[in-house]
Short mmCIF file of C-alpha atoms in Angstrom, two decimals:
data_model
loop_
_atom_site.label_atom_id
_atom_site.label_comp_id
_atom_site.label_asym_id
_atom_site.label_seq_id
_atom_site.Cartn_x
_atom_site.Cartn_y
_atom_site.Cartn_z
CA MET A 123 65.84 83.06 98.52
CA SER A 124 67.47 79.65 98.50
CA ASP A 125 70.92 78.94 97.04
CA THR A 126 69.26 76.92 94.29
CA GLU A 127 67.05 79.84 93.30
CA GLU A 128 70.04 82.21 93.35
CA ASP A 129 72.01 79.86 91.12
CA HIS A 130 69.05 79.59 88.78
CA ASP A 131 68.69 83.39 88.56
CA GLY A 132 72.42 83.76 88.03
CA GLN A 133 72.38 81.25 85.20
CA LYS A 134 69.37 82.99 83.66
CA THR A 135 71.10 86.37 83.82
CA LYS A 136 74.24 84.91 82.27
CA ALA A 137 72.17 83.34 79.48
CA VAL A 138 70.41 86.66 78.76
CA PHE A 139 73.75 88.48 78.65
CA SER A 140 75.34 85.91 76.34
CA THR A 141 72.35 86.03 74.00
CA LEU A 142 72.42 89.82 73.79
CA VAL A 143 76.16 89.84 73.08
CA ALA A 144 75.82 87.10 70.45
CA ASP A 145 73.00 89.05 68.81
CA GLY A 146 75.15 92.16 68.79
CA ASP A 147 78.07 90.27 67.24
CA TRP A 148 75.86 88.77 64.56
CA LEU A 149 74.19 92.09 63.72
CA TYR A 150 77.57 93.78 63.56
CA MET A 151 78.88 91.22 61.12
CA LYS A 152 75.77 91.76 58.98
CA GLY A 153 76.47 95.49 58.92
CA GLU A 154 73.41 96.45 61.01
CA TYR A 155 75.42 98.65 63.32
CA LYS A 156 72.58 100.58 65.00
CA LYS A 157 70.79 97.36 65.91
CA ALA A 158 74.05 95.83 67.11
CA LEU A 159 74.64 98.94 69.22
CA SER A 160 71.26 98.46 70.90
CA SER A 161 72.06 94.81 71.69
CA TYR A 162 75.42 95.67 73.24
CA THR A 163 73.83 98.49 75.25
CA ALA A 164 71.18 96.11 76.57
CA ALA A 165 73.91 93.59 77.45
CA LEU A 166 75.81 96.23 79.40
CA THR A 167 72.74 96.96 81.51
CA VAL A 168 72.87 93.30 82.57
CA LYS A 169 76.63 93.19 83.06
CA PRO A 170 78.07 96.70 83.27
CA ASP A 171 81.71 97.27 82.32
CA ASP A 172 82.11 93.90 80.58
CA LYS A 173 85.28 94.59 78.62
CA THR A 174 84.43 92.48 75.56
CA CYS A 175 80.99 94.04 75.29
CA CYS A 176 82.47 97.54 75.66
CA VAL A 177 84.76 96.80 72.72
CA GLY A 178 81.82 95.53 70.68
CA ARG A 179 79.81 98.68 71.29
CA SER A 180 82.88 100.83 70.63
CA LYS A 181 83.22 99.20 67.21
CA CYS A 182 79.60 100.06 66.45
CA TYR A 183 80.08 103.68 67.45
CA LEU A 184 83.11 103.84 65.18
CA LYS A 185 81.12 102.40 62.27
CA LEU A 186 78.46 105.04 62.87
CA GLY A 187 81.01 107.86 62.90
CA GLN A 188 80.73 108.56 66.64
CA SER A 189 84.45 108.48 67.45
CA GLU A 190 84.29 110.08 70.89
CA SER A 191 81.71 107.56 72.13
CA ALA A 192 83.87 104.81 70.65
CA LEU A 193 86.84 106.13 72.60
CA LYS A 194 84.90 106.20 75.89
CA ASP A 195 83.85 102.56 75.53
CA ALA A 196 87.37 101.52 74.54
CA GLU A 197 88.76 103.22 77.62
CA ALA A 198 86.08 101.54 79.76
CA SER A 199 87.26 98.15 78.49
CA LEU A 200 90.75 98.93 79.81
CA LYS A 201 89.67 100.18 83.21
CA LYS A 202 90.49 96.93 85.05
CA ASP A 203 92.98 95.41 82.62
CA LYS A 204 95.36 97.81 80.86
CA SER A 205 96.87 94.92 78.91
CA PHE A 206 93.56 93.84 77.33
CA PHE A 207 94.82 93.87 73.75
CA GLU A 208 91.39 94.19 72.10
CA GLY A 209 90.73 97.30 74.17
CA VAL A 210 94.16 98.70 73.30
CA TYR A 211 93.49 98.13 69.60
CA GLN A 212 90.02 99.67 69.78
CA LYS A 213 91.28 102.73 71.65
CA ALA A 214 93.99 103.17 69.01
CA GLU A 215 91.37 102.90 66.26
CA ALA A 216 89.12 105.49 67.92
CA LEU A 217 92.00 107.93 68.34
CA TYR A 218 93.06 107.37 64.75
CA TYR A 219 89.64 108.28 63.38
CA MET A 220 89.49 111.31 65.68
CA GLY A 221 92.65 112.51 63.93
CA GLU A 222 94.86 111.91 66.99
CA PHE A 223 97.41 109.99 64.91
CA GLU A 224 100.37 110.34 67.25
CA PHE A 225 98.47 109.00 70.27
CA ALA A 226 97.07 106.23 68.10
CA LEU A 227 100.57 105.32 66.94
CA VAL A 228 101.79 104.95 70.52
CA LEU A 229 98.91 102.59 71.29
CA TYR A 230 99.43 100.55 68.10
CA HIS A 231 103.06 100.09 69.20
CA ARG A 232 101.94 99.10 72.70
CA GLY A 233 99.51 96.56 71.30
CA HIS A 234 102.14 95.18 68.93
CA LYS A 235 104.39 94.52 71.91
CA LEU A 236 101.51 92.74 73.70
CA ARG A 237 100.44 90.65 70.70
CA PRO A 238 103.07 90.81 67.91
CA GLN A 239 101.27 88.07 65.95
CA ILE A 240 98.18 90.23 65.34
CA GLN A 241 98.44 91.99 62.00
CA GLY A 242 96.01 94.74 62.98
CA PHE A 243 98.63 96.38 65.19
CA ARG A 244 101.28 96.21 62.46
CA LEU A 245 98.90 97.73 59.92
CA GLY A 246 97.85 100.33 62.49
CA ILE A 247 101.47 101.42 62.97
CA GLN A 248 101.85 101.75 59.21
CA LYS A 249 98.69 103.75 58.58
CA ALA A 250 99.26 106.03 61.60
CA GLN A 251 102.78 106.81 60.40
CA GLU A 252 101.45 107.58 56.93
CA ALA A 253 98.73 109.82 58.36
CA ILE A 254 101.27 111.73 60.46
CA GLU A 255 103.41 112.25 57.39
CA LYS A 256 100.44 113.49 55.33
CA SER A 257 98.86 115.71 57.95
CA LEU A 258 102.08 117.28 59.24
CA SER A 259 104.02 117.67 56.00
CA PRO A 260 105.86 121.01 56.17
CA SER A 261 105.12 121.66 52.49
CA SER A 262 101.38 121.36 52.87
CA VAL A 263 99.32 122.07 55.97
CA LYS A 264 96.15 120.02 55.62
CA LEU A 265 92.90 120.05 57.49
CA LYS A 266 91.09 116.92 58.56
CA ILE A 267 87.37 116.19 58.79
CA LYS A 268 87.51 113.70 61.61
CA GLY A 269 83.91 112.63 61.65
CA ASP A 270 83.34 112.22 57.92
CA LEU A 271 81.57 109.05 56.83
CA SER A 272 83.89 108.45 53.91
CA LEU A 273 85.70 105.79 55.80
CA LEU A 274 87.35 102.89 54.23
CA LEU A 275 86.33 100.41 56.82
CA LYS A 276 86.90 102.16 60.08
CA ASP A 277 90.03 100.23 60.14
CA GLU A 278 91.57 102.09 57.35
CA ARG A 279 88.23 102.98 56.04
CA ALA A 280 88.80 106.48 57.19
CA GLN A 281 92.09 107.75 56.13
CA PRO A 282 91.89 111.44 57.20
CA ILE A 283 90.50 113.52 54.33
CA ALA A 284 92.70 116.38 53.15
CA ALA A 285 89.99 118.97 52.80
CA ILE A 286 91.92 122.18 52.50
CA GLN A 287 95.56 122.73 51.66
CA HIS A 288 97.58 125.59 53.08
CA LEU A 289 96.37 128.71 51.29
CA THR A 290 99.44 130.98 51.41
CA THR A 291 101.95 130.86 48.60
CA LYS A 292 104.17 133.84 49.42
CA LYS A 293 107.88 133.19 49.67
CA GLN A 294 109.32 133.65 53.13
CA PRO A 295 111.60 136.65 53.42
CA GLN A 296 115.22 135.92 54.19
CA THR A 297 115.57 137.74 57.51
CA GLN A 298 117.66 137.12 60.55
CA LYS A 299 115.76 135.31 63.25
CA ILE A 300 114.75 137.47 66.19
CA PRO A 301 114.29 135.84 69.61
CA LYS A 302 110.67 135.96 70.67
CA SER A 303 108.91 135.25 73.93
CA GLU A 304 106.55 132.28 74.22
CA LYS A 305 103.68 134.74 74.58
CA THR A 306 104.54 136.38 71.24
CA THR A 307 104.93 133.00 69.53
CA LYS A 308 101.57 131.89 70.90
CA GLN A 309 99.88 135.03 69.62
CA LEU A 310 101.45 134.67 66.18
CA LEU A 311 100.72 130.98 65.69
CA GLY A 312 97.24 131.11 67.15
CA GLU A 313 95.60 127.67 66.86
CA PHE A 314 98.87 126.16 65.57
CA TYR A 315 100.68 126.96 68.83
CA THR A 316 99.17 123.87 70.48
CA ASP A 317 100.41 121.78 67.55
CA LYS A 318 103.91 123.20 67.96
CA LYS A 319 104.04 122.33 71.66
CA TYR A 320 102.70 118.87 70.94
CA LEU A 321 105.31 118.25 68.26
CA GLU A 322 108.01 119.31 70.70
CA THR A 323 106.66 116.77 73.17
CA LEU A 324 106.66 114.06 70.51
CA LEU A 325 110.37 114.58 69.90
CA LYS A 326 110.99 113.42 73.47
CA ASP A 327 109.36 110.05 72.75
CA GLU A 328 112.39 107.96 71.80
CA ASP A 329 110.36 104.95 70.60
CA LEU A 330 108.14 107.09 68.39
CA VAL A 331 110.84 109.12 66.65
CA LYS A 332 112.75 105.96 65.71
CA GLY A 333 109.86 104.93 63.47
CA LYS A 334 109.77 105.41 59.72
CA THR A 335 107.07 106.39 57.26
CA LYS A 336 106.11 104.10 54.38
CA GLY A 337 108.45 106.11 52.16
CA GLY A 338 111.37 105.36 54.50
CA GLU A 339 111.54 108.83 56.02
CA GLN A 340 112.43 109.01 59.72
CA LEU A 341 109.56 110.32 61.85
CA HIS A 342 112.15 112.37 63.75
CA ASP A 343 112.99 114.22 60.52
CA VAL A 344 109.31 114.68 59.63
CA ILE A 345 108.54 116.23 63.02
CA GLN A 346 111.65 118.42 62.92
CA GLY A 347 110.67 119.60 59.46
CA CYS A 348 107.21 120.57 60.70
CA LEU A 349 108.67 122.51 63.62
CA ALA A 350 111.08 124.31 61.28
CA TYR A 351 108.14 125.19 59.05
CA LEU A 352 106.17 126.65 61.96
CA ASP A 353 109.22 128.60 63.08
CA SER A 354 109.63 130.09 59.60
CA CYS A 355 105.92 130.98 59.56
CA THR A 356 106.38 132.76 62.88
CA GLU A 357 109.28 134.76 61.44
CA PHE A 358 107.25 135.65 58.37
CA TRP A 359 104.23 136.72 60.41
CA THR A 360 106.48 138.78 62.68
CA GLU A 361 107.51 140.82 59.65
CA GLU A 362 103.99 141.01 58.15
CA THR A 363 101.89 141.65 61.25
CA PRO A 364 101.69 145.04 62.97
CA SER A 365 102.33 144.71 66.70
CA GLY A 366 98.98 146.23 67.51
CA SER A 367 97.07 143.58 65.58
CA ARG A 368 98.28 140.59 67.59
CA GLY A 369 96.23 138.84 70.21
CA GLY A 370 93.46 136.34 70.77
CA LYS A 371 93.21 133.15 68.74
CA GLY A 372 95.29 134.00 65.73
CA ARG A 373 95.94 137.46 64.28
CA LYS A 374 93.18 139.92 63.55
CA LEU A 375 92.25 140.88 60.03
CA ARG A 376 94.67 143.22 58.27
CA GLN A 377 93.53 146.81 58.10
CA GLU A 378 93.52 148.45 54.69
CA ASP A 379 92.28 151.61 53.00
CA GLY A 380 92.63 153.99 55.89
CA GLY A 381 91.98 151.44 58.61
CA LYS A 382 88.82 149.92 57.16
CA PRO A 383 88.50 146.14 57.63
CA ARG A 384 89.33 144.09 54.56
CA ARG A 385 86.31 142.45 52.95
CA GLY A 386 86.31 138.88 51.68
CA ALA A 387 88.44 136.04 53.00
CA PRO A 388 90.22 136.46 56.35
CA SER A 389 93.98 136.93 56.29
CA GLU A 390 94.38 133.30 57.40
CA PRO A 391 91.69 131.29 55.59
CA ALA A 392 93.36 127.94 56.33
CA GLN A 393 93.42 128.62 60.06
CA PHE A 394 89.83 129.89 60.03
CA LEU A 395 88.64 126.80 58.15
CA LEU A 396 90.60 124.44 60.40
CA LYS A 397 88.93 125.83 63.49
CA SER A 398 85.52 125.89 61.81
CA LEU A 399 85.72 122.28 60.60
CA GLU A 400 86.90 121.11 64.00
CA ASP A 401 83.91 122.82 65.61
CA ILE A 402 81.53 121.31 63.04
CA ASP A 403 82.95 117.84 63.66
CA ALA A 404 82.96 118.25 67.44
CA GLU A 405 79.25 119.04 67.40
CA LEU A 406 78.47 116.01 65.23
CA THR A 407 80.57 113.53 67.23
CA SER A 408 79.05 114.78 70.49
CA GLY A 409 75.58 113.96 69.14
CA ASN A 410 74.53 117.53 68.40
CA ALA A 411 73.71 117.12 64.70
CA GLU A 412 71.59 120.29 64.66
CA GLY A 413 74.47 122.34 66.04
CA SER A 414 76.88 120.79 63.53
CA LEU A 415 74.47 121.56 60.69
CA LYS A 416 74.05 125.20 61.72
CA LYS A 417 77.81 125.76 62.01
CA ALA A 418 78.46 124.12 58.64
CA GLU A 419 75.76 126.21 56.94
CA ASP A 420 77.13 129.41 58.52
CA VAL A 421 80.66 128.66 57.33
CA MET A 422 79.36 127.82 53.87
CA LYS A 423 77.71 131.26 53.63
CA ILE A 424 81.06 132.84 54.51
CA VAL A 425 83.05 130.76 52.02
CA ARG A 426 80.56 131.50 49.23
CA GLY A 427 81.40 135.18 49.74
CA TRP A 428 85.06 134.55 49.00
CA SER A 429 86.52 134.83 45.52
CA GLU A 430 88.58 132.21 43.68
CA LYS A 431 91.48 134.69 43.76
CA GLU A 432 91.39 134.85 47.53
CA VAL A 433 90.92 131.10 47.98
CA PRO A 434 92.05 129.15 44.89
CA ASN A 435 90.56 125.85 46.10
CA ARG A 436 87.23 127.40 47.06
CA LYS A 437 85.22 124.66 45.31
CA GLU A 438 87.11 121.96 47.19
CA VAL A 439 86.31 123.68 50.47
CA LEU A 440 82.63 123.94 49.53
CA GLY A 441 82.61 120.23 48.67
CA SER A 442 83.96 119.38 52.11
CA LEU A 443 81.28 121.53 53.72
CA HIS A 444 78.57 119.83 51.66
CA SER A 445 79.96 116.53 52.96
CA CYS A 446 79.70 117.76 56.58
CA ILE A 447 76.15 119.00 56.04
CA GLY A 448 75.18 115.70 54.42
CA ASN A 449 76.53 113.78 57.40
CA ALA A 450 74.56 115.98 59.79
CA PHE A 451 71.35 115.31 57.86
CA ILE A 452 72.08 111.56 58.06
CA ASP A 453 72.15 111.80 61.85
CA LEU A 454 68.94 113.84 61.75
CA GLY A 455 67.27 111.13 59.68
CA ASP A 456 66.73 113.34 56.63
CA THR A 457 67.90 110.99 53.89
CA ASP A 458 66.76 113.16 50.98
CA ARG A 459 68.67 116.25 52.09
CA ALA A 460 71.70 114.15 53.01
CA LEU A 461 71.77 112.78 49.47
CA GLU A 462 71.31 116.27 48.04
CA HIS A 463 74.46 117.54 49.74
CA HIS A 464 76.56 114.47 49.11
CA ARG A 465 75.62 114.71 45.43
CA LYS A 466 76.76 118.35 45.41
CA ASP A 467 80.01 117.20 46.98
CA LEU A 468 80.40 114.68 44.15
CA GLU A 469 79.58 117.30 41.50
CA LEU A 470 82.25 119.69 42.82
CA ALA A 471 84.79 116.89 43.13
CA GLU A 472 84.21 115.94 39.50
CA GLN A 473 84.50 119.57 38.37
CA CYS A 474 87.83 119.94 40.18
CA GLU A 475 88.99 116.45 39.18
CA LEU A 476 89.71 115.44 42.78
CA PRO A 477 89.82 111.61 43.02
CA ASP A 478 89.90 111.50 46.83
CA ALA A 479 86.92 113.82 47.15
CA MET A 480 85.04 111.83 44.48
CA SER A 481 85.76 108.65 46.43
CA ARG A 482 84.48 110.28 49.63
CA ALA A 483 81.26 111.45 48.00
CA LEU A 484 80.57 108.11 46.28
CA ASP A 485 81.19 106.35 49.57
CA ASN A 486 78.81 108.60 51.48
CA ILE A 487 76.06 108.35 48.86
CA GLY A 488 76.36 104.58 48.93
CA ARG A 489 76.14 104.55 52.73
CA VAL A 490 73.03 106.70 52.77
CA TYR A 491 71.30 104.37 50.32
CA ALA A 492 72.45 101.26 52.20
CA GLN A 493 71.22 102.61 55.54
CA ALA A 494 67.88 103.40 53.89
CA GLY A 495 67.67 99.83 52.60
CA GLN A 496 68.00 100.95 48.96
CA PHE A 497 70.68 98.39 48.16
CA THR A 498 70.51 98.64 44.36
CA GLN A 499 71.37 102.33 44.48
CA ALA A 500 74.08 101.72 47.08
CA ILE A 501 75.68 99.16 44.77
CA GLU A 502 75.52 101.57 41.83
CA PHE A 503 77.58 104.23 43.61
CA TRP A 504 79.92 101.88 45.44
CA GLU A 505 80.82 100.11 42.21
CA LYS A 506 81.76 103.51 40.74
CA LYS A 507 84.11 103.92 43.70
CA ILE A 508 86.05 100.70 42.99
CA PRO A 509 88.57 102.28 40.54
CA LEU A 510 89.22 105.03 43.10
CA ALA A 511 89.85 102.66 46.02
CA ARG A 512 93.33 102.95 47.41
CA GLY A 513 95.04 100.09 49.17
CA GLY A 514 94.02 96.56 50.00
CA LEU A 515 92.14 97.47 53.16
CA GLU A 516 89.81 99.88 51.41
CA LYS A 517 89.16 97.34 48.67
CA THR A 518 88.50 94.63 51.25
CA TRP A 519 85.83 96.74 52.93
CA LEU A 520 84.31 97.97 49.68
CA PHE A 521 83.99 94.49 48.13
CA HIS A 522 82.44 93.22 51.35
CA GLU A 523 79.85 96.00 51.54
CA ILE A 524 78.84 95.57 47.90
CA GLY A 525 78.58 91.81 48.42
CA TRP A 526 76.46 92.34 51.52
CA CYS A 527 74.06 94.54 49.51
CA TYR A 528 73.74 91.82 46.86
CA LEU A 529 73.04 89.32 49.65
CA GLU A 530 70.24 91.55 50.93
CA LEU A 531 68.81 91.64 47.39
CA ASN A 532 68.87 87.82 47.25
CA LEU A 533 71.39 87.96 44.38
CA TYR A 534 73.54 85.26 45.87
CA GLU A 535 75.97 84.62 43.01
CA GLU A 536 76.96 88.29 42.89
CA ALA A 537 77.22 88.36 46.68
CA ARG A 538 79.51 85.33 46.61
CA ASP A 539 81.70 86.77 43.86
CA TYR A 540 82.25 90.02 45.75
CA GLY A 541 82.82 88.02 48.91
CA VAL A 542 85.56 86.06 47.16
CA ARG A 543 87.17 89.33 46.01
CA SER A 544 87.00 90.62 49.58
CA VAL A 545 88.66 87.43 50.86
CA ALA A 546 91.46 87.79 48.30
CA ALA A 547 92.06 91.44 49.19
CA ALA A 548 92.05 90.65 52.93
CA GLU A 549 94.52 87.80 52.46
CA GLU A 550 96.78 90.02 50.38
CA ILE A 551 97.21 92.42 53.30
CA ALA A 552 97.08 89.63 55.92
CA ASP A 553 94.14 91.20 57.75
CA GLU A 554 92.63 88.43 59.86
CA LYS A 555 89.59 90.39 61.00
CA TRP A 556 88.46 91.07 57.46
CA GLN A 557 89.27 87.56 56.40
CA ILE A 558 86.68 86.55 59.00
CA ASN A 559 84.05 88.97 57.66
CA ALA A 560 84.68 88.11 54.02
CA ASN A 561 84.65 84.35 54.57
CA VAL A 562 81.37 84.64 56.47
CA LEU A 563 79.87 86.56 53.53
CA VAL A 564 80.98 83.84 51.10
CA ALA A 565 79.67 81.14 53.43
CA GLN A 566 76.26 82.81 53.73
CA SER A 567 76.02 83.24 49.95
CA GLU A 568 77.06 79.66 49.22
CA LEU A 569 74.53 78.35 51.72
CA LYS A 570 71.76 80.30 49.97
CA LEU A 571 72.93 78.86 46.64
CA GLY A 572 72.68 75.35 48.07
CA HIS A 573 76.44 74.80 48.01
CA VAL A 574 76.49 73.49 51.56
CA GLU A 575 79.96 71.94 51.53
CA SER A 576 81.54 75.16 50.27
CA SER A 577 79.55 77.12 52.87
CA VAL A 578 80.81 74.87 55.66
CA SER A 579 84.37 75.23 54.38
CA HIS A 580 84.22 79.04 54.48
CA PHE A 581 82.56 79.10 57.90
CA GLU A 582 85.38 76.86 59.15
CA ARG A 583 87.99 79.22 57.72
CA ALA A 584 86.31 82.12 59.47
CA LEU A 585 86.17 80.12 62.69
CA THR A 586 89.90 79.40 62.48
CA GLN A 587 90.68 83.07 61.98
CA ALA A 588 88.47 84.02 64.94
CA ALA A 589 90.36 81.53 67.10
CA LEU A 590 93.70 83.01 66.00
CA GLN A 591 92.37 86.44 66.93
CA ASP A 592 91.19 85.18 70.34
CA ASP A 593 87.83 86.70 69.40
CA ASP A 594 85.43 84.65 71.53
CA SER A 595 82.36 86.64 70.51
CA ALA A 596 82.95 86.11 66.78
CA ARG A 597 83.85 82.49 67.39
CA ASN A 598 80.56 81.82 69.18
CA VAL A 599 78.50 83.42 66.41
CA ILE A 600 80.36 81.62 63.62
CA GLN A 601 80.16 78.30 65.45
CA LYS A 602 76.39 78.68 65.70
CA ALA A 603 76.10 79.42 61.96
CA LEU A 604 78.46 76.54 61.16
CA ASP A 605 76.40 74.08 63.18
CA GLU A 606 73.25 75.16 61.34
CA ALA A 607 74.99 74.77 57.98
CA LYS A 608 76.25 71.28 58.88
CA GLN A 609 72.70 70.17 59.57
CA GLN A 610 71.99 70.66 55.86
CA LEU A 611 74.82 68.39 54.75
CA PRO A 612 73.63 65.17 53.07
CA GLN A 613 73.62 62.23 55.46
#
């Protein structure tokens, strides 16, 4: 083959790759994440390990609730360049939505040092600190459903959902502490032993413990408080647990009535549910929706056998399980059954007057309808969620998604109005990435309404934000749309 032919083939390959990436970027911005994922995957077959493309596909996986796959692609983008700030940010995001808040916080800090002008890292530090405070509060041990679809935006769209609060309310006896071996502590704490060791490791991170939560509390004090809480639990369980019943993952069920096993809830329902929900989520994020569904249904049968006396927030737990089952059915393509379970989640949330759970259920129902192309129904449920939205980032995402649905329905004025609200919310929190998305939505709507000058203006704003973000992929897509809009300007 001649040099000319090789150059020609090389240029052709480059053109194919660029087209596939541009298609992926455009589909992503339109909210068609599965199609965008396919485009990025095809691009990576042409140019494997392209770091920008890996980040693009990682973002799609995150949007689709596949956090572990998102993490793998983010790590692939950093293989050759550890300082690639987009890869650092994406890895932090993936870890955050997997519930690994401490690791995410370290990466947000690292990215902030690399690019202090990018607001995403500053906001990431803030939300990770808040999540650590919520999930590790010594007064309330909470469980997290890491793969739930009730995400704010996958930026903050998925604040971890507090599914089940700590279920013991007994006062701790005032006893003198007795030194215990690590083996005994491990047996007593069970699944929480790993958390204890991890918290002890975190205390050695000088940069991390200097941070503060949104409420002004030192992270060092928060972590110390959690460790003190676990130590007091160990002391309590030492007094309550017969020596012969220790061992394995957590303590065995208490024996009552002449040695017969106690019926009903296990002695540690919170720990049992934590492990169960982690297993359910692990199956779903690994792509095994059938396995996730089976585990969730099995746990639901167990929880239904418990009494309200044994587990006061039994309905809340059942709602979370309905949410998990609904998400599994989404992955299996069974829209009707997914909706059935998400509606049950909503019903239980309303009965218990749980705003966060109601928000989660409304979000999931809207997503199912949107993915099925039933945009009117998606709008109906997402608009009910608006009063429950917490924080500017959640509102930014929600307004954008509702506006996008109106755009798909050819209701351009409504699409524009929600786009404008999304722009305002994004500007309020100084989130450049969502300023890009929201301005593009307004530009598309204005173009459809025949307001070409306004459309061009919003495309230009989005282009400026993309340039500030050093986001070449977004810049290329927006430039293409801007050029097409300019062609419609009066001569």
